[in-house]
JSON list of C-alpha atoms in Angstrom, two decimals:
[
{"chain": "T", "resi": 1134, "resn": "UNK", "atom": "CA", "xyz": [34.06, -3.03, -59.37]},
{"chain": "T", "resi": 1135, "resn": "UNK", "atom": "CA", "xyz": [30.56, -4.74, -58.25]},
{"chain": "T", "resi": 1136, "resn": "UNK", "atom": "CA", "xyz": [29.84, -3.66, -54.92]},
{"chain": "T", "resi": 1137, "resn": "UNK", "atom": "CA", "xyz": [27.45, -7.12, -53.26]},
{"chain": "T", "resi": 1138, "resn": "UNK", "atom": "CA", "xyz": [25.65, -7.42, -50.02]},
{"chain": "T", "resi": 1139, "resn": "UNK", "atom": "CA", "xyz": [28.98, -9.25, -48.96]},
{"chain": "T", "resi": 1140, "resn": "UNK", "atom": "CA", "xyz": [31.41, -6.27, -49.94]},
{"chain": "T", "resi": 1141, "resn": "UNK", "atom": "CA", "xyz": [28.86, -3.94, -49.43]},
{"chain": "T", "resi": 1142, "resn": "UNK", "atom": "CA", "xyz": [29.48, -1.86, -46.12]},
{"chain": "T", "resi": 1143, "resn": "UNK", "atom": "CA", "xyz": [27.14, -2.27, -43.45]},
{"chain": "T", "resi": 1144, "resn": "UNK", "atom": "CA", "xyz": [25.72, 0.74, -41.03]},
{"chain": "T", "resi": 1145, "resn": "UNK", "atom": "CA", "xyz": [26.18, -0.04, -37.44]},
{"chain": "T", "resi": 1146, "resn": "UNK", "atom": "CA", "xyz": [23.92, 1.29, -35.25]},
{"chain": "T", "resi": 1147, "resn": "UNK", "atom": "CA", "xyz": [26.06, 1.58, -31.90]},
{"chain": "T", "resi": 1148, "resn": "UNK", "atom": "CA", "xyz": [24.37, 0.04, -28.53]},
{"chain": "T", "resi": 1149, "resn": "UNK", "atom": "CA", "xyz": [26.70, 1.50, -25.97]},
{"chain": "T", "resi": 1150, "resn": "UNK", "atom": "CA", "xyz": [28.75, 4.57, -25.91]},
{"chain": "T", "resi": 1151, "resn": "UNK", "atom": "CA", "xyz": [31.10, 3.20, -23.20]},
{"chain": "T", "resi": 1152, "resn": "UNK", "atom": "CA", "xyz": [29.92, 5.89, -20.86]},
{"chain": "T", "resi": 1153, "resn": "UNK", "atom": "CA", "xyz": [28.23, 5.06, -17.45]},
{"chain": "T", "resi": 1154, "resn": "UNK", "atom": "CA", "xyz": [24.44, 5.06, -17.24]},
{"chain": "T", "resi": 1155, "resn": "UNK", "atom": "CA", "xyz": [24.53, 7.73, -14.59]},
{"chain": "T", "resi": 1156, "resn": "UNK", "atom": "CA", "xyz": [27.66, 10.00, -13.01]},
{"chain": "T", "resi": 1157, "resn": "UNK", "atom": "CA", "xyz": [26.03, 9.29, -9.57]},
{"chain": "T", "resi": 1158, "resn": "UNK", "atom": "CA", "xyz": [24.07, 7.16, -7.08]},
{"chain": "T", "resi": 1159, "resn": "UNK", "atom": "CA", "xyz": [21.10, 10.24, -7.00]},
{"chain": "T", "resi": 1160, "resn": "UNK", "atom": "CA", "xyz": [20.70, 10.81, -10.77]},
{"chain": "T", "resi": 1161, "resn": "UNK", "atom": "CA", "xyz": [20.69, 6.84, -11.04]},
{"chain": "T", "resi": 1162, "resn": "UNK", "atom": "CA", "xyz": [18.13, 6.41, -7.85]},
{"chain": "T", "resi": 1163, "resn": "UNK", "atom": "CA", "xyz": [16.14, 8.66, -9.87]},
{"chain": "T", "resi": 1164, "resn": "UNK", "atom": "CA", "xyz": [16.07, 6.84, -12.88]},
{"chain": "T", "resi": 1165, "resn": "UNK", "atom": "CA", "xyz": [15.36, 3.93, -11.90]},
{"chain": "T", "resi": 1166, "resn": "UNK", "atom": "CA", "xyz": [12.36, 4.87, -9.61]},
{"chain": "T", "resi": 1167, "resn": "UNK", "atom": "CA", "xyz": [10.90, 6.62, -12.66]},
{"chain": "T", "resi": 1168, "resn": "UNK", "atom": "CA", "xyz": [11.41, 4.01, -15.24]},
{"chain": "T", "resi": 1169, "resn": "UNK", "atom": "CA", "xyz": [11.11, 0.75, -12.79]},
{"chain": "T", "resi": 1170, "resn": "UNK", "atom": "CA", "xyz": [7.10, 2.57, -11.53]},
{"chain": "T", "resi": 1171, "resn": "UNK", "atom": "CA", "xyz": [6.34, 3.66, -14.67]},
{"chain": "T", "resi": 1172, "resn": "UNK", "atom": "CA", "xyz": [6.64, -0.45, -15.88]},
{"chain": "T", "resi": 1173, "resn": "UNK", "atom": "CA", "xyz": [4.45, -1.06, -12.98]},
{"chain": "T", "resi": 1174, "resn": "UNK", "atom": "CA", "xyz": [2.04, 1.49, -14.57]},
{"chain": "T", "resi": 1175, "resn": "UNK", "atom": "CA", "xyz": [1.59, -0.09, -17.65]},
{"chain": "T", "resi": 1176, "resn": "UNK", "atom": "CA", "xyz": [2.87, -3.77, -16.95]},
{"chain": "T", "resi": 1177, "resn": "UNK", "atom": "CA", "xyz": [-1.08, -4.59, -18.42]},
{"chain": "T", "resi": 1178, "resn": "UNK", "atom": "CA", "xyz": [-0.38, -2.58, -21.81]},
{"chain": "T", "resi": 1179, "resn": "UNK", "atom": "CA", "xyz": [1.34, -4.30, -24.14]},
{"chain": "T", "resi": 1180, "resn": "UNK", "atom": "CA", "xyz": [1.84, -1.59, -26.40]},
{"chain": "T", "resi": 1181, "resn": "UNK", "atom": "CA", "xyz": [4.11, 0.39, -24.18]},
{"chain": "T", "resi": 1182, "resn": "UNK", "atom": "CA", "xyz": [7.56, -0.26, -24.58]},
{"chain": "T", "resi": 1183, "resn": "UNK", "atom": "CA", "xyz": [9.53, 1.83, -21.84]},
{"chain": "T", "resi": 1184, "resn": "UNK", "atom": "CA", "xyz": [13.28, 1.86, -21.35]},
{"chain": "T", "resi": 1185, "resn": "UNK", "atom": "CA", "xyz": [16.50, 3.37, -19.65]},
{"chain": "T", "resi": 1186, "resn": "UNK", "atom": "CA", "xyz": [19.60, 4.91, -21.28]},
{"chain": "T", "resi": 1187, "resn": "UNK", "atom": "CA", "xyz": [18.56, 3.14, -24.37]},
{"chain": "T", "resi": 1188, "resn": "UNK", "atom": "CA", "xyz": [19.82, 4.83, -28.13]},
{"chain": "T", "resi": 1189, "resn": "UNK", "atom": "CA", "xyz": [16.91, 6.09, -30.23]},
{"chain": "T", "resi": 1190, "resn": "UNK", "atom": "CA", "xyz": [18.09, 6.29, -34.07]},
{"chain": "T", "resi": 1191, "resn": "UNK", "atom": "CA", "xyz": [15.05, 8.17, -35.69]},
{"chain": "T", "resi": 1192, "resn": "UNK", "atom": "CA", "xyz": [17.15, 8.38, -38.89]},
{"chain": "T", "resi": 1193, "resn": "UNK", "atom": "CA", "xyz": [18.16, 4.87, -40.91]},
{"chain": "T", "resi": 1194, "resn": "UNK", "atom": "CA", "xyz": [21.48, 4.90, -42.45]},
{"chain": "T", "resi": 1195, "resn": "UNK", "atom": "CA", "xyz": [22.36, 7.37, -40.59]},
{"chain": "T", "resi": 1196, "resn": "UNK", "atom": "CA", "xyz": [24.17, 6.40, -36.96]},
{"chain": "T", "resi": 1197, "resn": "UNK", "atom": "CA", "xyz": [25.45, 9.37, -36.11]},
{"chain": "T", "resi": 1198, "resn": "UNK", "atom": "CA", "xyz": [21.87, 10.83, -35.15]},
{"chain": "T", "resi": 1199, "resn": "UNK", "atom": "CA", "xyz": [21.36, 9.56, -31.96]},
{"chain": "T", "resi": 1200, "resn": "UNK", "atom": "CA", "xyz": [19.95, 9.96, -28.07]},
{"chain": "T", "resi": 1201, "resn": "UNK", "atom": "CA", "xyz": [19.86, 8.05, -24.98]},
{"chain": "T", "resi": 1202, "resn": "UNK", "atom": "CA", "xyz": [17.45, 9.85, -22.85]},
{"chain": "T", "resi": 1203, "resn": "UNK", "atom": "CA", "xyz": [17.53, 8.64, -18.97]},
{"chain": "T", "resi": 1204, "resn": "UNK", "atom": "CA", "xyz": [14.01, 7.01, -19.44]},
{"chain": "T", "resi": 1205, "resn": "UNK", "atom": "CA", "xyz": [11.63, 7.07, -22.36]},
{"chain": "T", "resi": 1206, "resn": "UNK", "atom": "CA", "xyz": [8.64, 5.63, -23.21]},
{"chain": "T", "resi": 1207, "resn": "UNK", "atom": "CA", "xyz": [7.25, 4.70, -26.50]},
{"chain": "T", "resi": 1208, "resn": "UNK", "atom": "CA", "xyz": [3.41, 3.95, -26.92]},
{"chain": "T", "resi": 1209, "resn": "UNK", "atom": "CA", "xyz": [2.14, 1.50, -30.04]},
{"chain": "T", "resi": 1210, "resn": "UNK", "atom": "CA", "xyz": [5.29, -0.78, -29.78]},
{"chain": "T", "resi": 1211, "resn": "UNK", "atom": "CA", "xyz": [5.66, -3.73, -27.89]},
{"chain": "T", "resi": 1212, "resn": "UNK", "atom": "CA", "xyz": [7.27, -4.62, -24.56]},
{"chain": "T", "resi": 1213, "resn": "UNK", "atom": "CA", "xyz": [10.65, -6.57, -25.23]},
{"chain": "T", "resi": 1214, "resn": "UNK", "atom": "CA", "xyz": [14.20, -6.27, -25.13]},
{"chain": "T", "resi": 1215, "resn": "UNK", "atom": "CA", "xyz": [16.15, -3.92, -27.53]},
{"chain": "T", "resi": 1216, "resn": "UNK", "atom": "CA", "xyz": [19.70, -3.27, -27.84]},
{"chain": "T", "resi": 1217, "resn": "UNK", "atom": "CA", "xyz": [18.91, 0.14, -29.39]},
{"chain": "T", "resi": 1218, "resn": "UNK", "atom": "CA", "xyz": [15.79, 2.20, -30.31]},
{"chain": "T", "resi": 1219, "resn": "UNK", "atom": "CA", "xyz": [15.50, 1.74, -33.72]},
{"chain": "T", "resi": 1220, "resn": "UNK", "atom": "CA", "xyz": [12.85, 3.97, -34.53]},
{"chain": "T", "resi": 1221, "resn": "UNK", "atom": "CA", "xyz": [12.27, 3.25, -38.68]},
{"chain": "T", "resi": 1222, "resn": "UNK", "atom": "CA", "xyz": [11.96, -0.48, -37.67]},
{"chain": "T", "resi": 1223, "resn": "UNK", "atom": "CA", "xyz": [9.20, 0.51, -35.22]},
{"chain": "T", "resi": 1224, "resn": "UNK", "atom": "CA", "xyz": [6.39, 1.86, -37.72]},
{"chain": "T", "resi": 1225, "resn": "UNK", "atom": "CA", "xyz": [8.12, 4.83, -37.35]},
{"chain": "T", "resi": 1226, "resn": "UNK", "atom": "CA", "xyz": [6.72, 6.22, -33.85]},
{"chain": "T", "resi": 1227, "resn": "UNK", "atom": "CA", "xyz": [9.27, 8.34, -31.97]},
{"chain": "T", "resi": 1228, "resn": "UNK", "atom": "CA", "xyz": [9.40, 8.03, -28.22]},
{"chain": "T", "resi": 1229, "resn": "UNK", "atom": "CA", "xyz": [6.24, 10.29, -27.48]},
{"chain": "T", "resi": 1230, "resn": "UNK", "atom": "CA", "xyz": [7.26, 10.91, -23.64]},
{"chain": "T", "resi": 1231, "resn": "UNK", "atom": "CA", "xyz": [11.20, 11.30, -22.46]},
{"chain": "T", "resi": 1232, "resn": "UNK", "atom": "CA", "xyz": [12.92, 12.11, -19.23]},
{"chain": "T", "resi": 1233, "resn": "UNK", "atom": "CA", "xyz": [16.34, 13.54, -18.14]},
{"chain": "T", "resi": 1234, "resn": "UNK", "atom": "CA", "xyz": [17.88, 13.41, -14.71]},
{"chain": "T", "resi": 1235, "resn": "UNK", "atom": "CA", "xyz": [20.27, 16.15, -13.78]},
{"chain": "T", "resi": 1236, "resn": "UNK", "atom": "CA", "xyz": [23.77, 15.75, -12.76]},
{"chain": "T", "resi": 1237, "resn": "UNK", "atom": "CA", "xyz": [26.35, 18.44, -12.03]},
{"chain": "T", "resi": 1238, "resn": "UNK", "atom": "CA", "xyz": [27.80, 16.92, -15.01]},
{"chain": "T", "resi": 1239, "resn": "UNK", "atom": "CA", "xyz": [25.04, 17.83, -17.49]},
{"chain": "T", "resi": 1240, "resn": "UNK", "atom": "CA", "xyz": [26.12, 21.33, -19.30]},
{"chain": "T", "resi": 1241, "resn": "UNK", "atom": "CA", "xyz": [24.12, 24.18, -20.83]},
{"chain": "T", "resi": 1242, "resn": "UNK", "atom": "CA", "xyz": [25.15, 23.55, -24.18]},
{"chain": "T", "resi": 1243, "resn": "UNK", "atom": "CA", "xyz": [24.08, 19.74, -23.78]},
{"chain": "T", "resi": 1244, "resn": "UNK", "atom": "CA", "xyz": [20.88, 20.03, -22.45]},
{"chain": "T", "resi": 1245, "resn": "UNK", "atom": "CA", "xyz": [19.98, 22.88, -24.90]},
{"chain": "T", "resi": 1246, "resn": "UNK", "atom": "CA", "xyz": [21.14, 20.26, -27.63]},
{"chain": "T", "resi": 1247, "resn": "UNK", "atom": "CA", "xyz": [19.02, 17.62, -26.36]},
{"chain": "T", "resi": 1248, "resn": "UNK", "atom": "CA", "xyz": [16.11, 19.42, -26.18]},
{"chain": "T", "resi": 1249, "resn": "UNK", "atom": "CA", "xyz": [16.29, 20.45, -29.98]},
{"chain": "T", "resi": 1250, "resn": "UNK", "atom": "CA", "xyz": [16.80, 16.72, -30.83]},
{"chain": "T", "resi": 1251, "resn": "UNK", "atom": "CA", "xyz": [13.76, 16.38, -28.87]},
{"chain": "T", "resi": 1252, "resn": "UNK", "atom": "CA", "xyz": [11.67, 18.74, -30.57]},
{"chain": "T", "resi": 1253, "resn": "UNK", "atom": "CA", "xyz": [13.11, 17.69, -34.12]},
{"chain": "T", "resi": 1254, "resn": "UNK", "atom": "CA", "xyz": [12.30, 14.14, -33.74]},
{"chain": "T", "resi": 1255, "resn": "UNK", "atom": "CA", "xyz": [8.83, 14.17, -32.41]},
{"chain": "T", "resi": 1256, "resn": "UNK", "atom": "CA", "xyz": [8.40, 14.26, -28.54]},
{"chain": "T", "resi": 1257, "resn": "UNK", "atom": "CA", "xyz": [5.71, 15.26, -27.08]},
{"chain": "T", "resi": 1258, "resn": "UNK", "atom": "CA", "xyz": [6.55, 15.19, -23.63]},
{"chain": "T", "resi": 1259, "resn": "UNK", "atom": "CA", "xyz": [9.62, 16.58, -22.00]},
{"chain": "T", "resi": 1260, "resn": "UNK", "atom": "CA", "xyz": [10.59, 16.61, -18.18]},
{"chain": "T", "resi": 1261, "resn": "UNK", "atom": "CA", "xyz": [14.27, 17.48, -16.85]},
{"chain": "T", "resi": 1262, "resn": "UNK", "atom": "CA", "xyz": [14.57, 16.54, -13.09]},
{"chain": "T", "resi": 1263, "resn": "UNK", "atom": "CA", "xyz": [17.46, 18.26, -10.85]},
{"chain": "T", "resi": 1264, "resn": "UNK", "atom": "CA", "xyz": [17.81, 16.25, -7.56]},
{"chain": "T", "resi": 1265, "resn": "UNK", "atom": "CA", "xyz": [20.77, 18.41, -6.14]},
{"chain": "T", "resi": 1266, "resn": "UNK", "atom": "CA", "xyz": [18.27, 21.57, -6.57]},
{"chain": "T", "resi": 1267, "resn": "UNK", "atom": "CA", "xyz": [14.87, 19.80, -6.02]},
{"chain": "T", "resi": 1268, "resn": "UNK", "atom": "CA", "xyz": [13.98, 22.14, -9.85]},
{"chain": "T", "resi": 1269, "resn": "UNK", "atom": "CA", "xyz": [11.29, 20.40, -12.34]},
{"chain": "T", "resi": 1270, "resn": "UNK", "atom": "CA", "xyz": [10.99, 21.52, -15.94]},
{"chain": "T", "resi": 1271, "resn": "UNK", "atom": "CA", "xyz": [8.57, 20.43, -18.07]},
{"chain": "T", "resi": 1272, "resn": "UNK", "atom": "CA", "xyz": [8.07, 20.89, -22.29]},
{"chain": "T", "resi": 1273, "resn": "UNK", "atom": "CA", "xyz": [4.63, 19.92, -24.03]},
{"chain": "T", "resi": 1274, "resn": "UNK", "atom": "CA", "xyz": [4.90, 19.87, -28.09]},
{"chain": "T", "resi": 1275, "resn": "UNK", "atom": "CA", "xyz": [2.64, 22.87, -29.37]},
{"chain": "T", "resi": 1276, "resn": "UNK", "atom": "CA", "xyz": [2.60, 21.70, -33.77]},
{"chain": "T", "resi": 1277, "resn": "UNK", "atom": "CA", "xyz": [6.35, 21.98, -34.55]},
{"chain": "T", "resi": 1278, "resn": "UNK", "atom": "CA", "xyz": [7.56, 22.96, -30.85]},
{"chain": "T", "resi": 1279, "resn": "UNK", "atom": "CA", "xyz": [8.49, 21.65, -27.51]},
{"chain": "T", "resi": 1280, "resn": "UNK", "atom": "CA", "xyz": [6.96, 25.00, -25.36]},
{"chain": "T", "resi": 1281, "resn": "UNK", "atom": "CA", "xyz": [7.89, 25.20, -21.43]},
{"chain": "T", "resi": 1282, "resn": "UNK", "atom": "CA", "xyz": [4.57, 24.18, -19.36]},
{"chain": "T", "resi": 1283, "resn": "UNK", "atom": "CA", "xyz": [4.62, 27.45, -17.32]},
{"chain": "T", "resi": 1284, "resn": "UNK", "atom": "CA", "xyz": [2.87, 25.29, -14.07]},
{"chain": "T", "resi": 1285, "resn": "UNK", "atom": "CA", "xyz": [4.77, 22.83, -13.63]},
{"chain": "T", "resi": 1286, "resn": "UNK", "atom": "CA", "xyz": [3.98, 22.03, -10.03]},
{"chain": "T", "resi": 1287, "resn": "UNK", "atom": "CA", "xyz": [0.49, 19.89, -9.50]},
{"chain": "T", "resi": 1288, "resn": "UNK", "atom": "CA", "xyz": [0.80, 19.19, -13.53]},
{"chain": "T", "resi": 1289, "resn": "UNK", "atom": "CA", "xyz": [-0.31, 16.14, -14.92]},
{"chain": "T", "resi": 1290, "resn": "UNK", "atom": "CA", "xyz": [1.28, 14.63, -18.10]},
{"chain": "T", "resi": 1291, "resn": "UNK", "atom": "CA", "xyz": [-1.37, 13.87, -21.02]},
{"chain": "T", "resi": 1292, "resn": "UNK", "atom": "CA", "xyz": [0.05, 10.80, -22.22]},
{"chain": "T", "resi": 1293, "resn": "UNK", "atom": "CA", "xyz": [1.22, 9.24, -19.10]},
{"chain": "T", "resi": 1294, "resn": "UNK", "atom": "CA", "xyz": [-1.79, 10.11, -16.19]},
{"chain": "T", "resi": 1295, "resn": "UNK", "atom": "CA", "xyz": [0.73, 10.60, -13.73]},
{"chain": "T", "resi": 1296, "resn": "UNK", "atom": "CA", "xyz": [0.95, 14.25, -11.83]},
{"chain": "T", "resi": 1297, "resn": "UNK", "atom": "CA", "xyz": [4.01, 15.61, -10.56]},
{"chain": "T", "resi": 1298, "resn": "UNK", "atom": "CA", "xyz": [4.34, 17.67, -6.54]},
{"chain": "T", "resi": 1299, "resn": "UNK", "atom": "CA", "xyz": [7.12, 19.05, -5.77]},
{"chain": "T", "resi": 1300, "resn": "UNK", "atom": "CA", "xyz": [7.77, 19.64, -1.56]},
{"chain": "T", "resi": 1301, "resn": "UNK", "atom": "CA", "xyz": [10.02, 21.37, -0.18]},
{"chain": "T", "resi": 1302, "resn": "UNK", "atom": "CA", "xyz": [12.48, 18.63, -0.44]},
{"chain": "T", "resi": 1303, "resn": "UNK", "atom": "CA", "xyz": [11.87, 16.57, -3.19]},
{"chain": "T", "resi": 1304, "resn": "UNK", "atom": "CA", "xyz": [9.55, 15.66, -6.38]},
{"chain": "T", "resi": 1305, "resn": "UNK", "atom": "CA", "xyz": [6.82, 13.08, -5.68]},
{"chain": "T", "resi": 1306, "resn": "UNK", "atom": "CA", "xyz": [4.86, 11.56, -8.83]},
{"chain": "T", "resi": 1307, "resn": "UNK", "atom": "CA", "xyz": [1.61, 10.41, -8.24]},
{"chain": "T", "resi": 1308, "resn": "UNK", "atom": "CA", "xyz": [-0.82, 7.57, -10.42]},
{"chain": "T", "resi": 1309, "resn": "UNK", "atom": "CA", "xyz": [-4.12, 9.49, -10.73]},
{"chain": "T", "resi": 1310, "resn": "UNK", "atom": "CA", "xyz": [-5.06, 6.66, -8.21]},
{"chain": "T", "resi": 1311, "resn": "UNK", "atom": "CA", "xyz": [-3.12, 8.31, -5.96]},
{"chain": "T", "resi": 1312, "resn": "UNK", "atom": "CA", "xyz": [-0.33, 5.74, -6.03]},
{"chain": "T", "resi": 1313, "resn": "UNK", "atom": "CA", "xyz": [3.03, 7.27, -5.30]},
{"chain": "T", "resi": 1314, "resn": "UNK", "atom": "CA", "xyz": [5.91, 6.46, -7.52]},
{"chain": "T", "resi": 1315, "resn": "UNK", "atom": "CA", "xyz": [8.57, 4.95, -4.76]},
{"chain": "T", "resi": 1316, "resn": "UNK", "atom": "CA", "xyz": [11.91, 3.60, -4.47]},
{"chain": "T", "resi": 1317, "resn": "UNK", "atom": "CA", "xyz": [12.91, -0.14, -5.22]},
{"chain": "T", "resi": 1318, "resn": "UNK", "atom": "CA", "xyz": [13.62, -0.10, -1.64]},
{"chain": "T", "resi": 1319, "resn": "UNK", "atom": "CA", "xyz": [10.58, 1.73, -0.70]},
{"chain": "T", "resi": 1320, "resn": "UNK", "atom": "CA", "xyz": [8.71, -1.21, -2.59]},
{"chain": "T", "resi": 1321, "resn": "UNK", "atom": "CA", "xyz": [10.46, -3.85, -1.02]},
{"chain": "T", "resi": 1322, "resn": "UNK", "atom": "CA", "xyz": [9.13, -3.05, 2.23]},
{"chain": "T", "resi": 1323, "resn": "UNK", "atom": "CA", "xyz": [5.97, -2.33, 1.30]},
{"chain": "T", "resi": 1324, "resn": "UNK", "atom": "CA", "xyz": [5.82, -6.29, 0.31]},
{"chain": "T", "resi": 1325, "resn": "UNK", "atom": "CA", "xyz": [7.75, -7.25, 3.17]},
{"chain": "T", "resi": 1326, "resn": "UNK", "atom": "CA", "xyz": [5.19, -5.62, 5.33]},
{"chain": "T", "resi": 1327, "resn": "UNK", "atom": "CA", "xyz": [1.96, -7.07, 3.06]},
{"chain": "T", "resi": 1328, "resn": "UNK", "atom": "CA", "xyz": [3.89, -10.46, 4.12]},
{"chain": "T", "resi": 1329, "resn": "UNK", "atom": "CA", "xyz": [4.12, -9.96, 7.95]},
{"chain": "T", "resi": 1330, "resn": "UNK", "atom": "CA", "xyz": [0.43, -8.56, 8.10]},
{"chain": "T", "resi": 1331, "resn": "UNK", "atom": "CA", "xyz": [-0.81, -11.43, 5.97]},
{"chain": "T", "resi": 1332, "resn": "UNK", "atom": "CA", "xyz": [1.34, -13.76, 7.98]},
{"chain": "T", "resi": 1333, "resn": "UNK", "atom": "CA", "xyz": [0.05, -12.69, 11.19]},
{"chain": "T", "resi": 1334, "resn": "UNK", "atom": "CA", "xyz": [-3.56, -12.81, 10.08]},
{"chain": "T", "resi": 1335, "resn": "UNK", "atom": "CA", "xyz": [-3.07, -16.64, 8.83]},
{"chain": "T", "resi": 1336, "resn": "UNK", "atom": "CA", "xyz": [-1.68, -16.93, 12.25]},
{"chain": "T", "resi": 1337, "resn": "UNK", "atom": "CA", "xyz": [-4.51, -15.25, 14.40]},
{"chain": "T", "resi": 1338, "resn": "UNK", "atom": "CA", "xyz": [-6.92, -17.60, 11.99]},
{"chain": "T", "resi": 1339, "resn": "UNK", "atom": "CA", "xyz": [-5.48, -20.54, 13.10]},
{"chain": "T", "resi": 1340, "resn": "UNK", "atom": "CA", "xyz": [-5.34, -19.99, 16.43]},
{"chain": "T", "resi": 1341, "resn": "UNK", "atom": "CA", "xyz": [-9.08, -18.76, 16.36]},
{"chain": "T", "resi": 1342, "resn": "UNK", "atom": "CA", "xyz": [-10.13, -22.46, 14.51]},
{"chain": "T", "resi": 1343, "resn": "UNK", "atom": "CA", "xyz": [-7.69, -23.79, 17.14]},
{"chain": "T", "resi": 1344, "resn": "UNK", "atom": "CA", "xyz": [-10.12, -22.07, 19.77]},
{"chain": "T", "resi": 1345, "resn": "UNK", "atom": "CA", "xyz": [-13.35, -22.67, 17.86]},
{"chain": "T", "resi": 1346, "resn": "UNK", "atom": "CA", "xyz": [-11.87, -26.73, 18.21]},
{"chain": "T", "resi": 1347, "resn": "UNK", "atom": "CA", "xyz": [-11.65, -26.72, 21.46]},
{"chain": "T", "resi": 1348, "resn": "UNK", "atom": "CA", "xyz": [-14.96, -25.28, 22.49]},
{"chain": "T", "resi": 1349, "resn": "UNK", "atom": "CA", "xyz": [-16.36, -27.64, 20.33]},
{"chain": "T", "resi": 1350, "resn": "UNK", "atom": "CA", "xyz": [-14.47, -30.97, 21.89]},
{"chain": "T", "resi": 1351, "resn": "UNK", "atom": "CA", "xyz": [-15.89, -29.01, 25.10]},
{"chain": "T", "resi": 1352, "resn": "UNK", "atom": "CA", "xyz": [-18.94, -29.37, 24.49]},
{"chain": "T", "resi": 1353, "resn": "UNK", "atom": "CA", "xyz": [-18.91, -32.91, 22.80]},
{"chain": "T", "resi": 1354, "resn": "UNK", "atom": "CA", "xyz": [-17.33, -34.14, 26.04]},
{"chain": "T", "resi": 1355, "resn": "UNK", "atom": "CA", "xyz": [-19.86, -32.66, 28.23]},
{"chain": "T", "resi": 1356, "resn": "UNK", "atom": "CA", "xyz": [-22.76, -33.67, 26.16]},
{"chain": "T", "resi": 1357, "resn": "UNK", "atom": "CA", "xyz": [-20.99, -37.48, 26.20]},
{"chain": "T", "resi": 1358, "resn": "UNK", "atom": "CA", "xyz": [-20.48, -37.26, 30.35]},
{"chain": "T", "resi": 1359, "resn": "UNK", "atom": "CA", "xyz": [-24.31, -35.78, 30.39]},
{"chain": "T", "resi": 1360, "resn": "UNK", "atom": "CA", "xyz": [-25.18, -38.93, 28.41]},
{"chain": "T", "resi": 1361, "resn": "UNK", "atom": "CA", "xyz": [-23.22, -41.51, 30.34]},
{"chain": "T", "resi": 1362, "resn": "UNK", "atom": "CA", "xyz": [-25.38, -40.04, 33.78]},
{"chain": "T", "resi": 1363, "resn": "UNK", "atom": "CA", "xyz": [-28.54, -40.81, 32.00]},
{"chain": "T", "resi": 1364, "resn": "UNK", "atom": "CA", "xyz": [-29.44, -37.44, 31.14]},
{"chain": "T", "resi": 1365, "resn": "UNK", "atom": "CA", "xyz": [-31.03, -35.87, 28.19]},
{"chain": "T", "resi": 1366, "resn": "UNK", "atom": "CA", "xyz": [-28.72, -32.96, 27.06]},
{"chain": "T", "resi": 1367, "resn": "UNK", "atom": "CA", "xyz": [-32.30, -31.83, 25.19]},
{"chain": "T", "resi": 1368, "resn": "UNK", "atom": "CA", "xyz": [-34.20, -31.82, 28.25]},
{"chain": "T", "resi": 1369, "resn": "UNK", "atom": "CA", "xyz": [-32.40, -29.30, 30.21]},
{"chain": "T", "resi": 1370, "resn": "UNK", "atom": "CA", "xyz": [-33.66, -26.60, 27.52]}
]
């Protein structure tokens, strides 16, 4: 039997593994803050394709090796949609930087599997976030290895230029402009503040050429009643 392109079977790189993005309303917060500000970041670069709960196939033909990290971030390909990760019809570049949020969900065994994947396929970056116990760990690729960054706290990630404080509460990520990564929410009303002050300033401009229009009809009127009395508005100067 002749086996054609028609007959022939076909590989089928999966884009959804029926399983929600995130098991909760923290781990998903976090994930989008992180992937929504990092965007912002790098909305100018159009060789920085960055996505969420996306599948990366490093292998063609075969399906089966797969990851969806919570956010990754891919630098030499361009920005645009993708129904998967694709990474042999990329040129070939792996996702350099990758994130994982932590939910009670996540196990051991998974995590430690993940984080071979990682190493195996070519990250060089690796951070794993635990809201529910405020815990940061971070991997840098040493040649052939993903090693722990022993200082964490106040580190700064090579490819990215973003640093990473942990308080006493919570992880902040900070632009090396000092920009602070912040909620959708957070961002929101940041803008609808910028709108209120810049309304009120529009306001307070008007009413001060308002002002400025009325001293000035002022003075034309008394120069014009000056005038109609004979006098010489010059003269008195």
């Amino acid at each position: 039997m002749v086996i054609t392109p028609n007959t022939a079977s076909q590989v089928i790189y999966l884009e959804s593994d029926g399983q929600p993005m995130a098991d909760n309303t923290k781990q998903f917060r976090w994930i989008v803050t992180i992937k929504e500000n990092l965007e912002i970041f790098f909305t100018s670069q159009s060789d920085v394709f960055i996505a969420g709960d996306l599948f990366w196939y490093p292998v063609e033909g075969n399906p089966n090796i797969k990851q969806a990290p919570d956010i990754l971030v891919v630098f030499g390909r361009p920005k645009g949609d993708r129904g998967s990760y694709k990474q042999f019809e990329e040129d070939n570049i792996p996702p350099q930087v990758v994130f994982e949020i932590l939910s009670p969900g996540n196990t051991t065994k998974e995590m430690a599997k993940k984080l071979l994947f990682y190493q195996r396929y070519g990250v060089e970056e690796y951070y794993i976030y635990d809201p529910d116990r405020n815990e940061l760990t971070g991997f840098l690729r040493s040649e052939d290895w993903l090693q722990e960054i022993n200082q964490i706290y106040g580190w700064t990630s090579p490819r990215l230029g973003i640093r990473f404080q942990l308080t006493p509460q919570t992880l902040e990520i900070y632009r090396l402009d000092g920009y602070k990564f912040l909620t959708p929410v957070e961002l929101d009303q940041i803008r609808t503040q910028e709108r209120q002050r810049a309304e009120q300033e529009r306001q307070a401009k008007e009413i001060a050429l308002q002002q400025l229009e009325e001293e000035r009809q002022r003075y034309q009127d008394l120069l014009t009643r000056l005038q109609e009395r004979g006098i010489n508005p010059e003269q008195l100067f």
